[in-house]
mmCIF file with all atom_site columns, C-alpha atoms in Angstrom:
data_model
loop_
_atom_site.group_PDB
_atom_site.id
_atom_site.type_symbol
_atom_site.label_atom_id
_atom_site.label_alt_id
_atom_site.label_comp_id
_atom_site.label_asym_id
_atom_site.label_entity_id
_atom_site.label_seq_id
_atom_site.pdbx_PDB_ins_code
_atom_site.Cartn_x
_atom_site.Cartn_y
_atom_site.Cartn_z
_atom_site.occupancy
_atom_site.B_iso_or_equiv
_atom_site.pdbx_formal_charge
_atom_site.auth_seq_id
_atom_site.auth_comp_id
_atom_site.auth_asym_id
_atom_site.auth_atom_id
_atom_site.pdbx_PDB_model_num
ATOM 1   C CA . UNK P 1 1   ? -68.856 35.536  42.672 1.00 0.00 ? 1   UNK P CA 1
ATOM 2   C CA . UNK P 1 2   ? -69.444 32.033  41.394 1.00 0.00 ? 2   UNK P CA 1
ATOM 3   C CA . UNK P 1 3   ? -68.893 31.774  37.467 1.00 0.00 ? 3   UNK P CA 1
ATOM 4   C CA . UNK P 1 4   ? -72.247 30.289  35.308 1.00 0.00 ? 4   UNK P CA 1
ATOM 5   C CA . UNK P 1 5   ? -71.932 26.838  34.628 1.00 0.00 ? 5   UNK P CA 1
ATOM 6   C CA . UNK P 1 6   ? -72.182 26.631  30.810 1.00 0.00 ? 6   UNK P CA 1
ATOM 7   C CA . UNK P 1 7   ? -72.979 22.925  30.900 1.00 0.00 ? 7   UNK P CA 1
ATOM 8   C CA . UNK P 1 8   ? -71.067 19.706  30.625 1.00 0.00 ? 8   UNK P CA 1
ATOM 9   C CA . UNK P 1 9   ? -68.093 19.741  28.293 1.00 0.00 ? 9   UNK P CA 1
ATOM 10  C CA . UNK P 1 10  ? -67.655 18.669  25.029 1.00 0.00 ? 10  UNK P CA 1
ATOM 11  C CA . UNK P 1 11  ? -66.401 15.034  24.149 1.00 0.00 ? 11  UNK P CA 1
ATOM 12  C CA . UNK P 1 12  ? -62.383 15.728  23.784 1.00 0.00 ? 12  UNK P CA 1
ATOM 13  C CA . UNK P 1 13  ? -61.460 14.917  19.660 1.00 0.00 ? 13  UNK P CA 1
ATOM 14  C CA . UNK P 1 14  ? -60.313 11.359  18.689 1.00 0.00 ? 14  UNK P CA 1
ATOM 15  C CA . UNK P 1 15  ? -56.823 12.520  17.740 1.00 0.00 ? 15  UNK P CA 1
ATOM 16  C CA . UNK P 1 16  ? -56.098 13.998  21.721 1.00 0.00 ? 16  UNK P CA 1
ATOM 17  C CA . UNK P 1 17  ? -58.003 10.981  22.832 1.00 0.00 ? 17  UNK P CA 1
ATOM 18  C CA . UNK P 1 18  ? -55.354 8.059   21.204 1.00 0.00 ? 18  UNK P CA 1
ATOM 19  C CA . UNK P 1 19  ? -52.215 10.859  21.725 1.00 0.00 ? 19  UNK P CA 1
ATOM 20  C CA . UNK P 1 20  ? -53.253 10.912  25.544 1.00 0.00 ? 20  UNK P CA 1
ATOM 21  C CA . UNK P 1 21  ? -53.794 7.713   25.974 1.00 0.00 ? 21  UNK P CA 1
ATOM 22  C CA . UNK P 1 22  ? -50.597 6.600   24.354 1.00 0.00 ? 22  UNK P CA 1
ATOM 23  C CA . UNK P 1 23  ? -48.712 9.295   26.183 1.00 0.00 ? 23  UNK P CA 1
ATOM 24  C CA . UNK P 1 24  ? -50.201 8.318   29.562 1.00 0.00 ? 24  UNK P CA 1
ATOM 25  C CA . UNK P 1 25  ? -49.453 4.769   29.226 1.00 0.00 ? 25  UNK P CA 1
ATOM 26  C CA . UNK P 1 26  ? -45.569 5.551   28.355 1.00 0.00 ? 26  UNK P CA 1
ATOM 27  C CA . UNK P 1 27  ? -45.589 7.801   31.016 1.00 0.00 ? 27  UNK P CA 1
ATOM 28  C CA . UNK P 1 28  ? -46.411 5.068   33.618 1.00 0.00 ? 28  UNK P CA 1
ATOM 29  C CA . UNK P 1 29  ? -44.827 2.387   31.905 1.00 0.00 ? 29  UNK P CA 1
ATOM 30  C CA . UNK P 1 30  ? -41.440 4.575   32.536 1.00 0.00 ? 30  UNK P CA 1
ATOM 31  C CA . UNK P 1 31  ? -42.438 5.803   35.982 1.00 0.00 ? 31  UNK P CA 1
ATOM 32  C CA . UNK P 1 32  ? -43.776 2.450   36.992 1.00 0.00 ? 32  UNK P CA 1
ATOM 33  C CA . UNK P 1 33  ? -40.271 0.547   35.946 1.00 0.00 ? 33  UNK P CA 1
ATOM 34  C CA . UNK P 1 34  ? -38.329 3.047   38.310 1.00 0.00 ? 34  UNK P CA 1
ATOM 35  C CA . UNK P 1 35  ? -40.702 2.442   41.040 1.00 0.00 ? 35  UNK P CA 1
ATOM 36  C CA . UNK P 1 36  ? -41.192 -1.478  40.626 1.00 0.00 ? 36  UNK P CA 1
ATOM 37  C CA . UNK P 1 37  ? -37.475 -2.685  42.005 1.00 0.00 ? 37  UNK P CA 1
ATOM 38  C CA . UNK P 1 38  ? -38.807 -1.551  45.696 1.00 0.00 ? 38  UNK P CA 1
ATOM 39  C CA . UNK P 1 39  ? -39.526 -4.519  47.941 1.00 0.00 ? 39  UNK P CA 1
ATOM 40  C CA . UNK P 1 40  ? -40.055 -4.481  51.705 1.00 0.00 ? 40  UNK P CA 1
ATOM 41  C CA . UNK P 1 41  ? -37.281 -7.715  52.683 1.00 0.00 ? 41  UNK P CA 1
ATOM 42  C CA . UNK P 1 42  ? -38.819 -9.549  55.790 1.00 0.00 ? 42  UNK P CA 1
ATOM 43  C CA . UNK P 1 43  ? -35.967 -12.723 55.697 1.00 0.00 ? 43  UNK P CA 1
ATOM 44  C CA . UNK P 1 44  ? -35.372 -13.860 53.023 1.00 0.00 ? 44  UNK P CA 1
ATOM 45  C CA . UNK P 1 45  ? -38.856 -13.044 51.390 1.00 0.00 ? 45  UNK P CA 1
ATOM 46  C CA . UNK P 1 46  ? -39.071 -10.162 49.728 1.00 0.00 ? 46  UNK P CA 1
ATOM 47  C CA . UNK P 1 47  ? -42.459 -8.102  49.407 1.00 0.00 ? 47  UNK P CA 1
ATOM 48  C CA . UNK P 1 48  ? -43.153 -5.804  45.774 1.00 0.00 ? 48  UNK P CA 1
ATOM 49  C CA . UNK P 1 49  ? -44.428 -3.365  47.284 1.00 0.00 ? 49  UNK P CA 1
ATOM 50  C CA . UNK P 1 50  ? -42.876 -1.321  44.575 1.00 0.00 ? 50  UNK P CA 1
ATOM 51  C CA . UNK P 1 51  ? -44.463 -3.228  42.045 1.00 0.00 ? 51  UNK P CA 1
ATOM 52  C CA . UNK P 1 52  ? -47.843 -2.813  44.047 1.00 0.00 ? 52  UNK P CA 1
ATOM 53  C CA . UNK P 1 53  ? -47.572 0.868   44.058 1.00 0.00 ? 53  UNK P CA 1
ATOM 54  C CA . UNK P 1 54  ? -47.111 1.229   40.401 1.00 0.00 ? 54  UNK P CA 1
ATOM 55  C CA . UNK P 1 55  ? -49.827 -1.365  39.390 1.00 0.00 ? 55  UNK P CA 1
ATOM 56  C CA . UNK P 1 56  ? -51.958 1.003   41.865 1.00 0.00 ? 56  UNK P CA 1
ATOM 57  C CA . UNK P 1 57  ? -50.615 3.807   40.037 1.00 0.00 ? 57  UNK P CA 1
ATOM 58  C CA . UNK P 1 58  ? -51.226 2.365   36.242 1.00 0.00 ? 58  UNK P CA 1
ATOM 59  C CA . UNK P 1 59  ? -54.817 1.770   37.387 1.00 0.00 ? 59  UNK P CA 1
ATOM 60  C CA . UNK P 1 60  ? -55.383 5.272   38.821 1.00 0.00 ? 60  UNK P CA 1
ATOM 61  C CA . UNK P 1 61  ? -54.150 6.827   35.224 1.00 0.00 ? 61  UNK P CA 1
ATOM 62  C CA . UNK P 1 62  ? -55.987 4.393   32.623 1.00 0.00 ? 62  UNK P CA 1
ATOM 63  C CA . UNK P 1 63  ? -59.480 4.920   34.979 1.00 0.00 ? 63  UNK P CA 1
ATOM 64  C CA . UNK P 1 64  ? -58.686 9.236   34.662 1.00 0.00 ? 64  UNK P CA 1
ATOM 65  C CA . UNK P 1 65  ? -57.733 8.362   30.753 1.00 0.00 ? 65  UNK P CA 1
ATOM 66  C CA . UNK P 1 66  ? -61.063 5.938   30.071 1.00 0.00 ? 66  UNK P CA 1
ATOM 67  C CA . UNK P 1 67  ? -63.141 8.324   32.396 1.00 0.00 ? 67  UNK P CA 1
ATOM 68  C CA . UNK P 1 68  ? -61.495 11.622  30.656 1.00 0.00 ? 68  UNK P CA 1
ATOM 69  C CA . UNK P 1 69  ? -62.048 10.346  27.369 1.00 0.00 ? 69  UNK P CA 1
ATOM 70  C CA . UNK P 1 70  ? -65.777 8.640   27.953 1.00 0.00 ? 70  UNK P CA 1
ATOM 71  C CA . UNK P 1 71  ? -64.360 5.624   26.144 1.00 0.00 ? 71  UNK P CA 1
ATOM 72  C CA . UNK P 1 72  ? -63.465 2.530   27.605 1.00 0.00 ? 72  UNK P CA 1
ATOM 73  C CA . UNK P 1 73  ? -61.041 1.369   24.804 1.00 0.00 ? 73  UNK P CA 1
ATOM 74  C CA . UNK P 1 74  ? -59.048 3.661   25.749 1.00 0.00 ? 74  UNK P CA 1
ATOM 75  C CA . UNK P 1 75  ? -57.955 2.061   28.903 1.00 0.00 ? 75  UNK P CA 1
ATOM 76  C CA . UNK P 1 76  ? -56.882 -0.720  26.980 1.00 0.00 ? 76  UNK P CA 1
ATOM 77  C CA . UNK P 1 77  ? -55.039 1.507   24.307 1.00 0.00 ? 77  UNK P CA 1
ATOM 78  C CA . UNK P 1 78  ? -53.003 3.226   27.579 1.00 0.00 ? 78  UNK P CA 1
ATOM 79  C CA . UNK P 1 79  ? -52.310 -0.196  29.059 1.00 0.00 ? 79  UNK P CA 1
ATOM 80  C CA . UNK P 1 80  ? -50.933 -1.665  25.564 1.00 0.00 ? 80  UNK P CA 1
ATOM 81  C CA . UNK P 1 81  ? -48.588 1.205   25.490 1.00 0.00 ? 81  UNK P CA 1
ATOM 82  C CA . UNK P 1 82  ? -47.400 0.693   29.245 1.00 0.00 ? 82  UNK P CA 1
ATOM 83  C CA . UNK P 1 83  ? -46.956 -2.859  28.621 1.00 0.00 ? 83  UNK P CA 1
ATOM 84  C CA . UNK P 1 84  ? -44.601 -2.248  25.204 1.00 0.00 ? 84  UNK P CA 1
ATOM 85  C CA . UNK P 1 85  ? -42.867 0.707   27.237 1.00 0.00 ? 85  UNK P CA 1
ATOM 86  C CA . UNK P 1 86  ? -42.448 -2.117  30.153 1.00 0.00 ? 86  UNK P CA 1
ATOM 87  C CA . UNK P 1 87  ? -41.782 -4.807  28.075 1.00 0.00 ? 87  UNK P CA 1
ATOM 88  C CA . UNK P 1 88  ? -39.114 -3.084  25.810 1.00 0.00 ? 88  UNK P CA 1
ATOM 89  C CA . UNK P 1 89  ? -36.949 -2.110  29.315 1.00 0.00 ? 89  UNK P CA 1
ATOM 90  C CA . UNK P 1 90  ? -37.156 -5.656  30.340 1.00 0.00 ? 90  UNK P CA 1
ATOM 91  C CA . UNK P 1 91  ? -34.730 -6.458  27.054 1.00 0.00 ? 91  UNK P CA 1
ATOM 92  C CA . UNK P 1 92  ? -31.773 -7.727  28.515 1.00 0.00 ? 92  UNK P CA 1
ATOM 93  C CA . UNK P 1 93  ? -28.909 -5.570  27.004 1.00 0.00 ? 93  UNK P CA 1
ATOM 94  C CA . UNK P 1 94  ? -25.941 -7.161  27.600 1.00 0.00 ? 94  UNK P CA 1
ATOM 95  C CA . UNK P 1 95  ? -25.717 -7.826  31.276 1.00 0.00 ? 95  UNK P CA 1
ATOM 96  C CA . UNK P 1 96  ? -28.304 -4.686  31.856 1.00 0.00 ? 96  UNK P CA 1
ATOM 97  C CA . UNK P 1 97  ? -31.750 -4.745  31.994 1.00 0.00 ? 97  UNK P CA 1
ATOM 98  C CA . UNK P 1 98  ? -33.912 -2.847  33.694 1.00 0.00 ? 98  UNK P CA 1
ATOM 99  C CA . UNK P 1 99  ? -36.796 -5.146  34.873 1.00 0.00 ? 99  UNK P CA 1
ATOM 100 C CA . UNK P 1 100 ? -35.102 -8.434  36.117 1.00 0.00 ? 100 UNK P CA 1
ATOM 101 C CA . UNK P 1 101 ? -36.307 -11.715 36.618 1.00 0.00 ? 101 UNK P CA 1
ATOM 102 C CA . UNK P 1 102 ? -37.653 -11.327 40.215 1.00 0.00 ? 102 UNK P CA 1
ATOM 103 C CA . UNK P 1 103 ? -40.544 -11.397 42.129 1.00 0.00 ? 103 UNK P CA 1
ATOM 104 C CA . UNK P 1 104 ? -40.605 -7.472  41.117 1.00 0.00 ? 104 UNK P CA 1
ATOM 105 C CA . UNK P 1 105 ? -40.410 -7.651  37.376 1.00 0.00 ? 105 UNK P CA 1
ATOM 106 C CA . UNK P 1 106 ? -42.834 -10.798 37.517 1.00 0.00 ? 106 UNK P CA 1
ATOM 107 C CA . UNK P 1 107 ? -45.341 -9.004  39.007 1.00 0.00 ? 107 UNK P CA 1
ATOM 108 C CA . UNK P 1 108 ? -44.713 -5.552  37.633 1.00 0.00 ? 108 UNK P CA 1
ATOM 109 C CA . UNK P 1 109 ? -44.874 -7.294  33.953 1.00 0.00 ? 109 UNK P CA 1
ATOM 110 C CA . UNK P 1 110 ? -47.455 -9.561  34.778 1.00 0.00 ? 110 UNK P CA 1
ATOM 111 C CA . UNK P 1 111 ? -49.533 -7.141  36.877 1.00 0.00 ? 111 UNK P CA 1
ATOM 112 C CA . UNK P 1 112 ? -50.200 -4.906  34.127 1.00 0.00 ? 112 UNK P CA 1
ATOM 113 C CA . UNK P 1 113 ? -51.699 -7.408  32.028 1.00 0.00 ? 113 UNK P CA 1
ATOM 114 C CA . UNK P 1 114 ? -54.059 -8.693  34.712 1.00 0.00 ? 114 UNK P CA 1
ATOM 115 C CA . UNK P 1 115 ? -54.587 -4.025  35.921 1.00 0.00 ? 115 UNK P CA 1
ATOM 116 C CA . UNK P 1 116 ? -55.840 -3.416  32.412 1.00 0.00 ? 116 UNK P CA 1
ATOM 117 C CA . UNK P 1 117 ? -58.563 -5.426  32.067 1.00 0.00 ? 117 UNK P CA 1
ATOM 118 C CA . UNK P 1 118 ? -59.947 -5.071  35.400 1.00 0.00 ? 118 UNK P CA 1
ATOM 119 C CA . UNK P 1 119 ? -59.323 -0.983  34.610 1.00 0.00 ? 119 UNK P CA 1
ATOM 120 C CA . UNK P 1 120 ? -61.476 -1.132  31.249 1.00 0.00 ? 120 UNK P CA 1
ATOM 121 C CA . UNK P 1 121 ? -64.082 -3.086  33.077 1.00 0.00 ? 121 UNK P CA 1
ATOM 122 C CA . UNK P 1 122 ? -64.659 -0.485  36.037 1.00 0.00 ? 122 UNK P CA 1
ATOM 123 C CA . UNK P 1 123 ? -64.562 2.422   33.427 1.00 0.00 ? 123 UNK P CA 1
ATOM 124 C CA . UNK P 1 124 ? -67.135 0.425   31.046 1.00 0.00 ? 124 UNK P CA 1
ATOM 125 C CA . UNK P 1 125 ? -69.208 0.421   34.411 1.00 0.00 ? 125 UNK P CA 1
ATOM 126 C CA . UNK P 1 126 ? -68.990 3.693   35.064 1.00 0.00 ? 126 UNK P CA 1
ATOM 127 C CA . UNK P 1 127 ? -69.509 5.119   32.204 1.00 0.00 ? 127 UNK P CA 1
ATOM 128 C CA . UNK P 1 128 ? -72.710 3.041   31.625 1.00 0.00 ? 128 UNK P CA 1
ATOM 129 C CA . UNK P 1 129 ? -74.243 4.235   34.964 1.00 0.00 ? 129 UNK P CA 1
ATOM 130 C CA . UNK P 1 130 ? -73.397 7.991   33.790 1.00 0.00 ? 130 UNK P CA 1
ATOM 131 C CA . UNK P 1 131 ? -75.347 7.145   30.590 1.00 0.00 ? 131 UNK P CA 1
ATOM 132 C CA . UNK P 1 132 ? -78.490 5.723   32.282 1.00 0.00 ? 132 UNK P CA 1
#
C-alpha cells in the first residue's frame, strides 16, 4: 500500500539551514584534507587525484546543502566554512602541517575557492527553473 503524498515539504527553519550548512562544510573540509594527499605518480609527475575527488566531493555536498535548503547562499556559507576548516589545517605547526605546499594542497586549497562559486551558480540555476 502506497502512503498519500501530503504535498511538498515545508522550507527547513533558518537556524537548521546556517547549522547545516556550517556543519557540512567542516565536515568536508576535514574529510576532504585526509583525502587530498592522494596522487597517482606517473615519473616524476604526480597527478591529485586525491585532491580531485574531494573537490568532486565538496561540490556534491554544497549542491545537496543549496538544493536542501532552497537557498543558494547557502552554498557559499558551506564552502566558507570548508575553506576556514582547510585553511586552518594548512597552519604549519612546527614542522607539521597537514596540507603541504604541493601540487595537492595547491589545488585542494585553491580548488575550493574556484568549486564554490561554480556550486552556488548551478544551485541558483536550479532552483530558478523549479520556481518557473
Amino acid at each position: 500500500m502506497v502512503p498519500p503524498d501530503d504535498g511538498p515539504l515545508p522550507p527547513p527553519r533558518r537556524w537548521a539551514v546556517v547549522a547545516a550548512a556550517i556543519g557540512a562544510g567542516i565536515g568536508t573540509g576535514l574529510l576532504g584534507t585526509s583525502l587530498h594527499g592522494h596522487a597517482l605518480y606517473s615519473g616524476a609527475v604526480a597527478v591529485p587525484l586525491g585532491a580531485v575527488a574531494a573537490l568532486v566531493m565538496l561540490a556534491a555536498v554544497e549542491l545537496f546543502v543549496g538544493l536542501w535548503s532552497r537557498n543558494s547562499w547557502t552554498v557559499v556559507l558551506c564552502g566558507a566554512a570548508a575553506y576556514l576548516c582547510a585553511g586552518l589545517l594548512s597552519m604549519q605547526r612546527g614542522a607539521f602541517g597537514m596540507i603541504s605546499a604541493n601540487i595537492q594542497g595547491t589545488v585542494w586549497l585553491y580548488g575550493i575557492a574556484l568549486v564554490t562559486p561554480l556550486a552556488a551558480w548551478l544551485s541558483w540555476t536550479i532552483l530558478r527553473r523549479g520556481r518557473r
